mmCIF file of C-alpha atoms in Angstrom:
data_model
loop_
_atom_site.group_PDB
_atom_site.id
_atom_site.type_symbol
_atom_site.label_atom_id
_atom_site.label_comp_id
_atom_site.label_asym_id
_atom_site.label_seq_id
_atom_site.Cartn_x
_atom_site.Cartn_y
_atom_site.Cartn_z
ATOM 1 C CA MET A 129 -94.252 -107.113 68.373
ATOM 2 C CA ILE A 130 -95.346 -103.467 68.148
ATOM 3 C CA ARG A 131 -97.736 -103.849 71.066
ATOM 4 C CA ASN A 132 -95.217 -105.861 73.081
ATOM 5 C CA CYS A 133 -92.509 -103.209 72.741
ATOM 6 C CA GLU A 134 -95.011 -100.445 73.418
ATOM 7 C CA TYR A 135 -96.754 -101.861 76.476
ATOM 8 C CA MET A 136 -94.409 -104.494 77.927
ATOM 9 C CA GLY A 137 -91.248 -102.501 77.275
ATOM 10 C CA ARG A 138 -88.045 -103.231 75.368
ATOM 11 C CA LYS A 139 -86.453 -104.970 78.353
ATOM 12 C CA ILE A 140 -89.219 -107.555 78.730
ATOM 13 C CA VAL A 141 -89.275 -108.261 74.978
ATOM 14 C CA LEU A 142 -85.499 -108.752 74.994
ATOM 15 C CA LEU A 143 -85.724 -111.071 77.995
ATOM 16 C CA PHE A 144 -88.498 -113.076 76.319
ATOM 17 C CA SER A 145 -86.300 -113.432 73.223
ATOM 18 C CA ALA A 146 -84.024 -115.678 75.291
ATOM 19 C CA LEU A 147 -86.788 -118.294 75.556
ATOM 20 C CA PRO A 148 -87.037 -119.273 71.847
ATOM 21 C CA MET A 149 -83.234 -119.076 71.661
ATOM 22 C CA THR A 150 -82.952 -121.502 74.563
ATOM 23 C CA ILE A 151 -85.488 -123.821 72.907
ATOM 24 C CA SER A 152 -83.463 -123.587 69.692
ATOM 25 C CA TRP A 153 -80.284 -124.834 71.379
ATOM 26 C CA ILE A 154 -82.187 -127.593 73.196
ATOM 27 C CA PHE A 155 -83.551 -128.878 69.877
ATOM 28 C CA SER A 156 -80.036 -128.703 68.435
ATOM 29 C CA ILE A 157 -78.662 -130.719 71.362
ATOM 30 C CA CYS A 158 -81.417 -133.342 71.119
ATOM 31 C CA ALA A 159 -81.466 -133.514 67.298
ATOM 32 C CA THR A 160 -81.850 -137.024 65.886
ATOM 33 C CA SER A 161 -82.937 -135.930 62.389
ATOM 34 C CA VAL A 162 -82.825 -132.905 60.115
ATOM 35 C CA ILE A 163 -86.397 -131.952 61.157
ATOM 36 C CA TRP A 164 -85.126 -131.160 64.647
ATOM 37 C CA LEU A 165 -82.544 -128.815 63.123
ATOM 38 C CA TYR A 166 -85.226 -127.087 61.037
ATOM 39 C CA ILE A 167 -87.256 -126.462 64.191
ATOM 40 C CA SER A 168 -84.130 -125.258 65.967
ATOM 41 C CA ARG A 169 -83.395 -122.740 63.198
ATOM 42 C CA PHE A 170 -87.032 -121.609 63.173
ATOM 43 C CA CYS A 171 -86.905 -120.890 66.917
ATOM 44 C CA SER A 172 -83.605 -119.041 66.608
ATOM 45 C CA GLY A 173 -85.130 -116.980 63.789
ATOM 46 C CA ILE A 174 -87.993 -115.937 66.074
ATOM 47 C CA ALA A 175 -85.505 -114.980 68.790
ATOM 48 C CA SER A 176 -83.342 -113.012 66.352
ATOM 49 C CA GLY A 177 -86.366 -111.123 65.041
ATOM 50 C CA MET A 178 -87.347 -110.145 68.588
ATOM 51 C CA ILE A 179 -83.817 -109.061 69.465
ATOM 52 C CA TRP A 180 -82.960 -107.008 66.378
ATOM 53 C CA SER A 181 -86.315 -105.194 66.296
ATOM 54 C CA SER A 182 -85.916 -104.095 69.937
ATOM 55 C CA ILE A 183 -82.259 -103.780 70.893
ATOM 56 C CA SER A 184 -81.418 -100.666 68.851
ATOM 57 C CA LEU A 185 -84.486 -98.883 70.235
ATOM 58 C CA TYR A 186 -83.567 -99.801 73.808
ATOM 59 C CA LEU A 187 -79.957 -98.677 73.455
ATOM 60 C CA SER A 188 -80.916 -95.409 71.733
ATOM 61 C CA GLU A 189 -83.203 -94.576 74.681
ATOM 62 C CA ILE A 190 -80.689 -95.266 77.469
ATOM 63 C CA ALA A 191 -77.486 -93.908 75.890
ATOM 64 C CA ASN A 192 -75.898 -90.519 76.284
ATOM 65 C CA PRO A 193 -75.996 -88.767 72.860
ATOM 66 C CA LYS A 194 -72.197 -88.485 72.898
ATOM 67 C CA ILE A 195 -71.735 -92.257 72.947
ATOM 68 C CA ARG A 196 -75.048 -93.502 71.495
ATOM 69 C CA GLY A 197 -73.546 -94.428 68.131
ATOM 70 C CA SER A 198 -70.625 -96.238 69.775
ATOM 71 C CA LEU A 199 -72.912 -98.165 72.128
ATOM 72 C CA ILE A 200 -75.262 -99.399 69.397
ATOM 73 C CA SER A 201 -72.337 -100.140 67.100
ATOM 74 C CA MET A 202 -70.554 -102.107 69.833
ATOM 75 C CA ASN A 203 -73.680 -104.164 70.468
ATOM 76 C CA VAL A 204 -74.268 -104.899 66.777
ATOM 77 C CA ASN A 205 -70.677 -105.951 66.329
ATOM 78 C CA ALA A 206 -70.797 -108.154 69.434
ATOM 79 C CA SER A 207 -72.304 -110.769 67.110
ATOM 80 C CA SER A 208 -68.849 -110.917 65.504
ATOM 81 C CA ILE A 209 -67.471 -112.379 68.727
ATOM 82 C CA GLY A 210 -70.099 -115.119 68.571
ATOM 83 C CA MET A 211 -69.229 -115.823 64.924
ATOM 84 C CA PHE A 212 -65.533 -116.046 65.772
ATOM 85 C CA LEU A 213 -66.105 -118.392 68.712
ATOM 86 C CA GLY A 214 -68.458 -120.518 66.612
ATOM 87 C CA ASN A 215 -65.906 -120.831 63.814
ATOM 88 C CA ALA A 216 -63.137 -121.562 66.326
ATOM 89 C CA MET A 217 -65.092 -124.250 68.214
ATOM 90 C CA GLY A 218 -67.016 -125.774 65.311
ATOM 91 C CA PRO A 219 -64.268 -128.035 63.918
ATOM 92 C CA TYR A 220 -63.472 -129.479 67.365
ATOM 93 C CA LEU A 221 -66.850 -129.923 69.105
ATOM 94 C CA SER A 222 -69.753 -132.230 68.370
ATOM 95 C CA MET A 223 -73.095 -130.592 67.578
ATOM 96 C CA GLU A 224 -74.411 -131.687 70.973
ATOM 97 C CA MET A 225 -71.488 -130.200 72.906
ATOM 98 C CA PHE A 226 -71.605 -127.037 70.790
ATOM 99 C CA GLY A 227 -75.255 -126.630 71.840
ATOM 100 C CA TYR A 228 -74.389 -127.034 75.537
ATOM 101 C CA VAL A 229 -71.614 -124.435 75.277
ATOM 102 C CA SER A 230 -73.919 -121.996 73.449
ATOM 103 C CA LEU A 231 -76.593 -122.327 76.138
ATOM 104 C CA VAL A 232 -74.289 -120.783 78.756
ATOM 105 C CA PRO A 233 -74.222 -117.176 77.426
ATOM 106 C CA ASN A 234 -77.963 -117.420 76.782
ATOM 107 C CA ILE A 235 -78.622 -118.259 80.445
ATOM 108 C CA LEU A 236 -76.169 -115.568 81.602
ATOM 109 C CA PHE A 237 -78.011 -113.033 79.457
ATOM 110 C CA MET A 238 -81.343 -113.857 81.126
ATOM 111 C CA ILE A 239 -79.826 -113.512 84.601
ATOM 112 C CA LEU A 240 -77.718 -110.386 84.082
ATOM 113 C CA PHE A 241 -80.043 -108.424 81.809
ATOM 114 C CA SER A 242 -82.890 -108.878 84.302
ATOM 115 C CA LEU A 243 -80.854 -106.723 86.721
ATOM 116 C CA ILE A 244 -80.748 -103.752 84.309
ATOM 117 C CA PRO A 245 -83.602 -101.183 84.440
ATOM 118 C CA GLU A 246 -86.157 -100.612 81.716
ATOM 119 C CA SER A 247 -85.508 -97.500 79.596
ATOM 120 C CA PRO A 248 -86.709 -94.181 81.091
ATOM 121 C CA TYR A 249 -88.591 -93.588 77.835
ATOM 122 C CA HIS A 250 -90.881 -96.552 78.565
ATOM 123 C CA TYR A 251 -91.662 -95.334 82.076
ATOM 124 C CA LEU A 252 -92.421 -91.811 80.855
ATOM 125 C CA LEU A 253 -94.623 -93.213 78.104
ATOM 126 C CA HIS A 254 -96.756 -94.789 80.821
ATOM 127 C CA GLY A 255 -96.665 -91.754 83.126
ATOM 128 C CA ASP A 256 -94.364 -93.214 85.793
ATOM 129 C CA ILE A 257 -92.077 -90.229 86.374
ATOM 130 C CA ASP A 258 -90.407 -91.570 89.543
ATOM 131 C CA LYS A 259 -89.288 -94.809 87.858
ATOM 132 C CA ALA A 260 -88.194 -92.826 84.798
ATOM 133 C CA GLU A 261 -85.961 -90.628 86.958
ATOM 134 C CA ALA A 262 -84.554 -93.644 88.801
ATOM 135 C CA SER A 263 -83.801 -95.372 85.503
ATOM 136 C CA LEU A 264 -82.146 -92.263 84.083
ATOM 137 C CA LYS A 265 -79.996 -91.908 87.221
ATOM 138 C CA TRP A 266 -78.932 -95.555 86.928
ATOM 139 C CA PHE A 267 -77.810 -95.110 83.320
ATOM 140 C CA ARG A 268 -76.439 -91.551 83.619
ATOM 141 C CA ARG A 269 -74.766 -91.446 87.009
ATOM 142 C CA GLU A 270 -73.464 -87.871 86.726
ATOM 143 C CA ALA A 271 -76.022 -86.383 84.326
ATOM 144 C CA ASP A 272 -78.329 -83.431 84.928
ATOM 145 C CA VAL A 273 -81.364 -85.672 85.353
ATOM 146 C CA LYS A 274 -83.913 -82.853 85.554
ATOM 147 C CA ALA A 275 -82.799 -81.315 82.255
ATOM 148 C CA GLU A 276 -82.690 -84.699 80.500
ATOM 149 C CA MET A 277 -86.101 -85.620 81.920
ATOM 150 C CA GLN A 278 -87.522 -82.432 80.425
ATOM 151 C CA ASP A 279 -86.072 -83.243 76.987
ATOM 152 C CA LEU A 280 -87.274 -86.824 77.240
ATOM 153 C CA GLN A 281 -90.746 -85.725 78.299
ATOM 154 C CA GLU A 282 -90.928 -83.404 75.305
ATOM 155 C CA PHE A 283 -89.779 -86.258 73.057
ATOM 156 C CA VAL A 284 -92.515 -88.660 74.271
ATOM 157 C CA ASP A 285 -95.338 -86.094 74.445
ATOM 158 C CA GLY A 286 -98.243 -87.300 72.337
ATOM 159 C CA ALA A 287 -96.807 -90.770 71.865
ATOM 160 C CA GLU A 288 -99.753 -92.566 73.453
ATOM 161 C CA THR A 289 -102.151 -92.722 70.531
ATOM 162 C CA ASN A 290 -104.231 -95.443 68.961
ATOM 163 C CA ILE A 291 -102.257 -98.018 66.947
ATOM 164 C CA PHE A 292 -104.379 -97.360 63.861
ATOM 165 C CA LEU A 293 -103.754 -93.624 64.104
ATOM 166 C CA LYS A 294 -100.038 -94.347 64.403
ATOM 167 C CA LEU A 295 -100.173 -96.542 61.318
ATOM 168 C CA LYS A 296 -102.021 -93.832 59.398
ATOM 169 C CA GLU A 297 -99.398 -91.270 60.399
ATOM 170 C CA PHE A 298 -96.583 -93.688 59.538
ATOM 171 C CA LEU A 299 -97.947 -94.117 56.003
ATOM 172 C CA THR A 300 -97.827 -90.395 55.196
ATOM 173 C CA PRO A 301 -95.135 -89.620 52.568
ATOM 174 C CA SER A 302 -93.048 -87.443 54.904
ATOM 175 C CA ASN A 303 -92.826 -90.168 57.555
ATOM 176 C CA LEU A 304 -92.546 -93.108 55.160
ATOM 177 C CA LYS A 305 -89.449 -91.555 53.602
ATOM 178 C CA LYS A 306 -87.304 -92.247 56.709
ATOM 179 C CA PRO A 307 -87.746 -96.043 56.882
ATOM 180 C CA PHE A 308 -87.100 -96.322 53.156
ATOM 181 C CA ILE A 309 -83.850 -94.369 53.564
ATOM 182 C CA ILE A 310 -82.691 -96.916 56.158
ATOM 183 C CA ILE A 311 -83.958 -99.833 54.059
ATOM 184 C CA GLY A 312 -81.841 -98.421 51.234
ATOM 185 C CA LEU A 313 -78.773 -98.775 53.463
ATOM 186 C CA TYR A 314 -79.681 -102.348 54.336
ATOM 187 C CA LEU A 315 -80.193 -103.041 50.633
ATOM 188 C CA PHE A 316 -76.661 -101.876 49.860
ATOM 189 C CA SER A 317 -75.270 -104.102 52.613
ATOM 190 C CA TYR A 318 -76.960 -107.102 50.984
ATOM 191 C CA VAL A 319 -75.984 -106.254 47.400
ATOM 192 C CA SER A 320 -72.426 -106.249 48.713
ATOM 193 C CA GLY A 321 -72.916 -110.006 49.022
ATOM 194 C CA TYR A 322 -72.405 -109.854 52.796
ATOM 195 C CA SER A 323 -74.829 -112.717 53.552
ATOM 196 C CA ALA A 324 -73.323 -114.905 50.849
ATOM 197 C CA MET A 325 -69.732 -114.073 51.829
ATOM 198 C CA ASN A 326 -70.547 -114.948 55.410
ATOM 199 C CA SER A 327 -72.297 -118.222 54.528
ATOM 200 C CA TYR A 328 -69.957 -119.389 51.756
ATOM 201 C CA SER A 329 -66.592 -118.001 52.885
ATOM 202 C CA GLU A 330 -64.908 -121.422 53.178
ATOM 203 C CA ILE A 331 -66.255 -122.470 49.759
ATOM 204 C CA ILE A 332 -65.036 -119.184 48.216
ATOM 205 C CA LEU A 333 -61.556 -119.747 49.656
ATOM 206 C CA THR A 334 -61.495 -123.341 48.420
ATOM 207 C CA LYS A 335 -62.490 -122.242 44.909
ATOM 208 C CA SER A 336 -59.808 -119.550 44.976
ATOM 209 C CA LYS A 337 -57.203 -122.368 45.283
ATOM 210 C CA ILE A 338 -55.253 -120.858 48.141
ATOM 211 C CA SER A 339 -52.328 -122.863 49.518
ATOM 212 C CA ILE A 340 -53.438 -122.398 53.161
ATOM 213 C CA THR A 341 -56.142 -124.440 54.900
ATOM 214 C CA PRO A 342 -59.437 -122.569 54.196
ATOM 215 C CA SER A 343 -60.950 -123.319 57.652
ATOM 216 C CA LEU A 344 -57.984 -121.564 59.302
ATOM 217 C CA ILE A 345 -58.521 -118.467 57.149
ATOM 218 C CA VAL A 346 -62.249 -118.494 57.975
ATOM 219 C CA THR A 347 -61.365 -118.337 61.691
ATOM 220 C CA ILE A 348 -58.973 -115.441 61.032
ATOM 221 C CA LEU A 349 -61.681 -113.665 59.033
ATOM 222 C CA ALA A 350 -64.109 -114.057 61.931
ATOM 223 C CA LEU A 351 -61.464 -112.590 64.262
ATOM 224 C CA SER A 352 -61.027 -109.628 61.899
ATOM 225 C CA THR A 353 -64.699 -108.742 62.270
ATOM 226 C CA ILE A 354 -64.137 -108.234 66.009
ATOM 227 C CA PHE A 355 -61.301 -105.801 65.265
ATOM 228 C CA SER A 356 -63.357 -103.888 62.694
ATOM 229 C CA GLY A 357 -66.279 -103.758 65.147
ATOM 230 C CA LEU A 358 -63.999 -102.157 67.736
ATOM 231 C CA LEU A 359 -62.865 -99.714 65.064
ATOM 232 C CA ALA A 360 -66.480 -98.748 64.369
ATOM 233 C CA THR A 361 -67.119 -98.252 68.088
ATOM 234 C CA LEU A 362 -64.170 -95.849 68.304
ATOM 235 C CA LEU A 363 -64.905 -93.897 65.116
ATOM 236 C CA ILE A 364 -68.683 -93.638 64.758
ATOM 237 C CA ASP A 365 -69.081 -90.749 67.229
ATOM 238 C CA LYS A 366 -65.897 -89.050 66.023
ATOM 239 C CA LEU A 367 -66.187 -89.185 62.221
ATOM 240 C CA GLY A 368 -69.986 -89.275 62.212
ATOM 241 C CA ARG A 369 -72.405 -91.680 60.578
ATOM 242 C CA ARG A 370 -72.263 -90.323 57.027
ATOM 243 C CA TYR A 371 -68.494 -90.143 56.505
ATOM 244 C CA LEU A 372 -67.841 -93.496 58.180
ATOM 245 C CA LEU A 373 -70.445 -95.044 55.872
ATOM 246 C CA ILE A 374 -68.766 -93.552 52.804
ATOM 247 C CA ILE A 375 -65.357 -94.900 53.882
ATOM 248 C CA SER A 376 -66.894 -98.290 54.637
ATOM 249 C CA CYS A 377 -68.668 -98.598 51.282
ATOM 250 C CA THR A 378 -65.649 -97.415 49.316
ATOM 251 C CA GLY A 379 -63.321 -99.936 50.977
ATOM 252 C CA THR A 380 -65.833 -102.772 50.639
ATOM 253 C CA SER A 381 -66.346 -102.026 46.947
ATOM 254 C CA VAL A 382 -62.570 -102.078 46.330
ATOM 255 C CA SER A 383 -62.188 -105.389 48.204
ATOM 256 C CA LEU A 384 -64.883 -107.023 46.051
ATOM 257 C CA ALA A 385 -63.216 -105.716 42.894
ATOM 258 C CA LEU A 386 -59.927 -107.281 44.043
ATOM 259 C CA LEU A 387 -61.638 -110.616 44.749
ATOM 260 C CA GLY A 388 -63.107 -110.543 41.247
ATOM 261 C CA LEU A 389 -59.634 -109.743 39.900
ATOM 262 C CA HIS A 390 -58.272 -112.864 41.604
ATOM 263 C CA PHE A 391 -60.760 -115.131 39.852
ATOM 264 C CA HIS A 392 -60.067 -113.312 36.574
ATOM 265 C CA LEU A 393 -56.337 -114.046 36.951
ATOM 266 C CA LEU A 394 -57.134 -117.694 37.714
ATOM 267 C CA SER A 395 -59.160 -117.861 34.496
ATOM 268 C CA LEU A 396 -56.047 -116.604 32.678
ATOM 269 C CA GLU A 397 -54.179 -119.582 34.203
ATOM 270 C CA TYR A 398 -51.938 -117.654 36.577
ATOM 271 C CA ASP A 399 -50.293 -119.878 39.205
ATOM 272 C CA SER A 400 -52.703 -120.004 42.157
ATOM 273 C CA LYS A 401 -49.828 -120.419 44.645
ATOM 274 C CA ASN A 402 -48.501 -117.005 43.682
ATOM 275 C CA LEU A 403 -51.978 -115.517 44.137
ATOM 276 C CA THR A 404 -52.800 -116.983 47.576
ATOM 277 C CA TRP A 405 -52.356 -113.574 49.219
ATOM 278 C CA LEU A 406 -54.910 -111.824 46.972
ATOM 279 C CA PRO A 407 -58.196 -113.518 48.033
ATOM 280 C CA ILE A 408 -57.088 -113.498 51.677
ATOM 281 C CA ILE A 409 -56.304 -109.767 51.592
ATOM 282 C CA SER A 410 -59.539 -109.122 49.688
ATOM 283 C CA LEU A 411 -61.699 -110.935 52.246
ATOM 284 C CA LEU A 412 -59.854 -109.334 55.167
ATOM 285 C CA MET A 413 -60.452 -105.914 53.601
ATOM 286 C CA PHE A 414 -64.095 -106.844 53.037
ATOM 287 C CA ASN A 415 -64.609 -107.695 56.714
ATOM 288 C CA LEU A 416 -62.623 -104.710 57.933
ATOM 289 C CA PHE A 417 -64.581 -102.156 55.938
ATOM 290 C CA ILE A 418 -68.099 -103.606 55.989
ATOM 291 C CA TYR A 419 -68.112 -104.282 59.738
ATOM 292 C CA SER A 420 -66.685 -100.856 60.532
ATOM 293 C CA GLY A 421 -69.580 -98.979 58.939
ATOM 294 C CA LEU A 422 -72.155 -100.561 56.669
ATOM 295 C CA MET A 423 -73.127 -103.274 59.161
ATOM 296 C CA PRO A 424 -73.564 -101.309 62.432
ATOM 297 C CA ILE A 425 -74.659 -97.858 61.260
ATOM 298 C CA PRO A 426 -78.101 -98.737 59.800
ATOM 299 C CA ASN A 427 -79.014 -100.190 63.215
ATOM 300 C CA THR A 428 -77.767 -97.004 64.871
ATOM 301 C CA LEU A 429 -79.940 -94.860 62.600
ATOM 302 C CA LEU A 430 -82.903 -97.150 63.238
ATOM 303 C CA GLY A 431 -82.706 -96.236 66.923
ATOM 304 C CA GLU A 432 -82.315 -92.512 66.235
ATOM 305 C CA MET A 433 -84.394 -91.309 63.313
ATOM 306 C CA PHE A 434 -87.998 -91.847 64.466
ATOM 307 C CA ASN A 435 -90.185 -89.943 66.890
ATOM 308 C CA ALA A 436 -91.781 -91.599 69.912
ATOM 309 C CA LYS A 437 -95.050 -92.357 68.091
ATOM 310 C CA LEU A 438 -93.495 -94.213 65.191
ATOM 311 C CA LYS A 439 -90.413 -95.939 66.660
ATOM 312 C CA ASN A 440 -92.062 -99.341 67.120
ATOM 313 C CA ILE A 441 -93.927 -99.439 63.810
ATOM 314 C CA ALA A 442 -90.815 -98.299 61.942
ATOM 315 C CA SER A 443 -88.680 -100.906 63.696
ATOM 316 C CA LEU A 444 -91.099 -103.728 62.840
ATOM 317 C CA PHE A 445 -91.420 -102.578 59.211
ATOM 318 C CA ILE A 446 -87.664 -102.205 58.679
ATOM 319 C CA SER A 447 -86.797 -105.459 60.484
ATOM 320 C CA SER A 448 -89.304 -107.397 58.358
ATOM 321 C CA ILE A 449 -87.949 -105.977 55.093
ATOM 322 C CA ASN A 450 -84.410 -106.565 56.337
ATOM 323 C CA ALA A 451 -85.153 -110.256 56.960
ATOM 324 C CA LEU A 452 -86.559 -110.633 53.440
ATOM 325 C CA LEU A 453 -83.504 -108.911 51.946
ATOM 326 C CA SER A 454 -81.185 -111.204 53.897
ATOM 327 C CA PHE A 455 -83.047 -114.282 52.659
ATOM 328 C CA ALA A 456 -83.059 -113.042 49.057
ATOM 329 C CA SER A 457 -79.344 -112.168 49.155
ATOM 330 C CA THR A 458 -78.325 -115.597 50.427
ATOM 331 C CA LYS A 459 -80.660 -117.586 48.145
ATOM 332 C CA THR A 460 -79.735 -115.716 44.946
ATOM 333 C CA TYR A 461 -75.964 -116.061 45.377
ATOM 334 C CA GLN A 462 -75.625 -119.628 44.107
ATOM 335 C CA PRO A 463 -78.022 -119.215 41.129
ATOM 336 C CA PHE A 464 -76.148 -116.019 40.185
ATOM 337 C CA LEU A 465 -72.858 -117.911 40.461
ATOM 338 C CA ASP A 466 -74.217 -120.732 38.266
ATOM 339 C CA LEU A 467 -75.292 -118.172 35.684
ATOM 340 C CA VAL A 468 -72.002 -116.257 35.388
ATOM 341 C CA ASP A 469 -68.352 -116.697 36.423
ATOM 342 C CA ASP A 470 -67.169 -115.887 39.952
ATOM 343 C CA LYS A 471 -65.383 -112.741 38.813
ATOM 344 C CA PHE A 472 -68.571 -111.224 37.371
ATOM 345 C CA VAL A 473 -70.462 -111.946 40.600
ATOM 346 C CA TYR A 474 -67.969 -110.014 42.720
ATOM 347 C CA TRP A 475 -67.532 -107.222 40.179
ATOM 348 C CA THR A 476 -71.315 -106.819 40.075
ATOM 349 C CA TYR A 477 -71.402 -106.562 43.870
ATOM 350 C CA SER A 478 -68.587 -104.002 43.712
ATOM 351 C CA ILE A 479 -70.367 -101.822 41.126
ATOM 352 C CA CYS A 480 -73.681 -101.972 43.008
ATOM 353 C CA LEU A 481 -71.981 -100.940 46.232
ATOM 354 C CA SER A 482 -70.214 -97.993 44.584
ATOM 355 C CA ILE A 483 -73.676 -96.523 43.890
ATOM 356 C CA SER A 484 -74.186 -96.272 47.650
ATOM 357 C CA ILE A 485 -71.647 -93.464 47.994
ATOM 358 C CA PRO A 486 -73.742 -90.660 46.409
ATOM 359 C CA TYR A 487 -76.841 -92.161 48.069
ATOM 360 C CA ILE A 488 -75.240 -91.819 51.502
ATOM 361 C CA TYR A 489 -73.922 -88.320 50.845
ATOM 362 C CA PHE A 490 -77.274 -86.893 49.753
ATOM 363 C CA PHE A 491 -79.817 -88.881 51.779
ATOM 364 C CA ILE A 492 -78.312 -90.008 55.094
ATOM 365 C CA PRO A 493 -78.681 -87.443 57.896
ATOM 366 C CA GLU A 494 -75.818 -86.785 60.300
ATOM 367 C CA THR A 495 -77.003 -87.481 63.862
ATOM 368 C CA LYS A 496 -73.630 -87.454 65.654
ATOM 369 C CA GLY A 497 -73.846 -86.024 69.198
ATOM 370 C CA GLN A 498 -77.518 -85.023 68.956
ATOM 371 C CA SER A 499 -80.223 -85.992 71.448
ATOM 372 C CA LEU A 500 -83.274 -87.856 70.154
ATOM 373 C CA LEU A 501 -85.276 -84.640 70.528
ATOM 374 C CA GLN A 502 -82.719 -82.604 68.542
ATOM 375 C CA ILE A 503 -82.769 -85.188 65.737
ATOM 376 C CA GLN A 504 -86.546 -84.897 65.473
ATOM 377 C CA GLN A 505 -86.451 -81.099 65.555
ATOM 378 C CA GLN A 506 -83.864 -81.102 62.775
ATOM 379 C CA SER A 507 -85.951 -83.463 60.612
ATOM 380 C CA ILE A 508 -88.999 -81.223 61.063
ATOM 381 C CA LYS A 509 -87.020 -78.196 59.835
ATOM 382 C CA LYS A 510 -86.045 -80.116 56.692
#
C-alpha cells in the first residue's frame, strides 16, 4: 500500500478500492451460504483498508488550509449517511436487493471520481510541474497558484528517498511520537465503546426495556450521526481541532455515564416505562458528541501531521493499528458484558474517556488554518 500510494497516486489507489468493494456486493447478492458472506466481508475489509489509508492524505493535499478540516471531516462523516440508509432499508429489502442498491453508489464513485485530478502533491513528487499546476488550478480556482506551488514544492523537497531510508527515519523517536499521538486518539474512540455501540445498538435498546420499537430508534440514531457530522464540518475550522475534541469527549463521557445510570435504575426495579427517555437521550447524546469530534478529527490529523517523506508509512502504520483496535473493541464488548453488569460496562467506558481530556489538551497540536508546510515548520520548532 505504501508503494501504491507513493508511485501510483492516491487517486488510482482510491479507484482500485472500488473493485474489491464491487466484488463484495456481488458475493453478497449471490450468497447461497454463510461462506459467501465471509468472502464478501473479507473483500469489503480490503476495500475499506485501501480507502481509509488513502482518503485523508488525498484530501489534505488538495484542500485549502482554511477548509481542510471541514473537508476531511465531511468525508469521514459521509459514512454516517450510508449507515442511516442501510438501517432505513435493511428491514424492508432482501439481502439480494440490498446488494443491488448498494452497487449503484459504488459504480457512480468509479465513474465520477475518475474525472477528478490527482493531487498536485503527487505530480510534484514525480517532477511533473505542469500537471501539478493544472491540478492546483482545478482545485483552487481563484488561488495564487505560483505562491502555493512554491510552498508545495518546499513541502515535497527531499521526499523521493529509498523506502528503507524512510522506514529508518520513521522509527526515530521524534518521528515515531506523532503516529502514537494519533493512535492514542483512536484508542480513546474505541474505549468509548463506539464499535460496540454501533454493532449492538438494537440489542442495547432492547435490554434497556424501552416502550418504543428499538429498530425505529436505531434508524433515528443513524440519522443523528448525519446531523452531528454536519456540525463537525461547520465547527472544526472555527473552534479548532483541540477544543472540539475536548467538547466531544466530555459530552460522550457524560452520555455513557447516563446510559450506565439507566441500567442502574433498572437494577433498582424502577419502572422501565418511566425511564424510556433516558437510554434514548443517552444514545442520541453519544452519537451527537462522538461524531462531531472524536470520530472525524483523528483522520484530519492523519492527513496533516506528517511530512512528505513519512505520510504513506505513517498512514499504513496508523490504519493497521486502528483496524486491530476496532476488532479488539468489538470482540471484547460481549465478554466484558458477561463478566460485569451493563452499568459497569458503560461507566468504565465513561471513566476511560474522561482521561482523554488532559491527553488532548497537552498532546494534540492545533493545526487550524495552517498549510501543510506551516504545520511541519511548527513541529520542527517544538
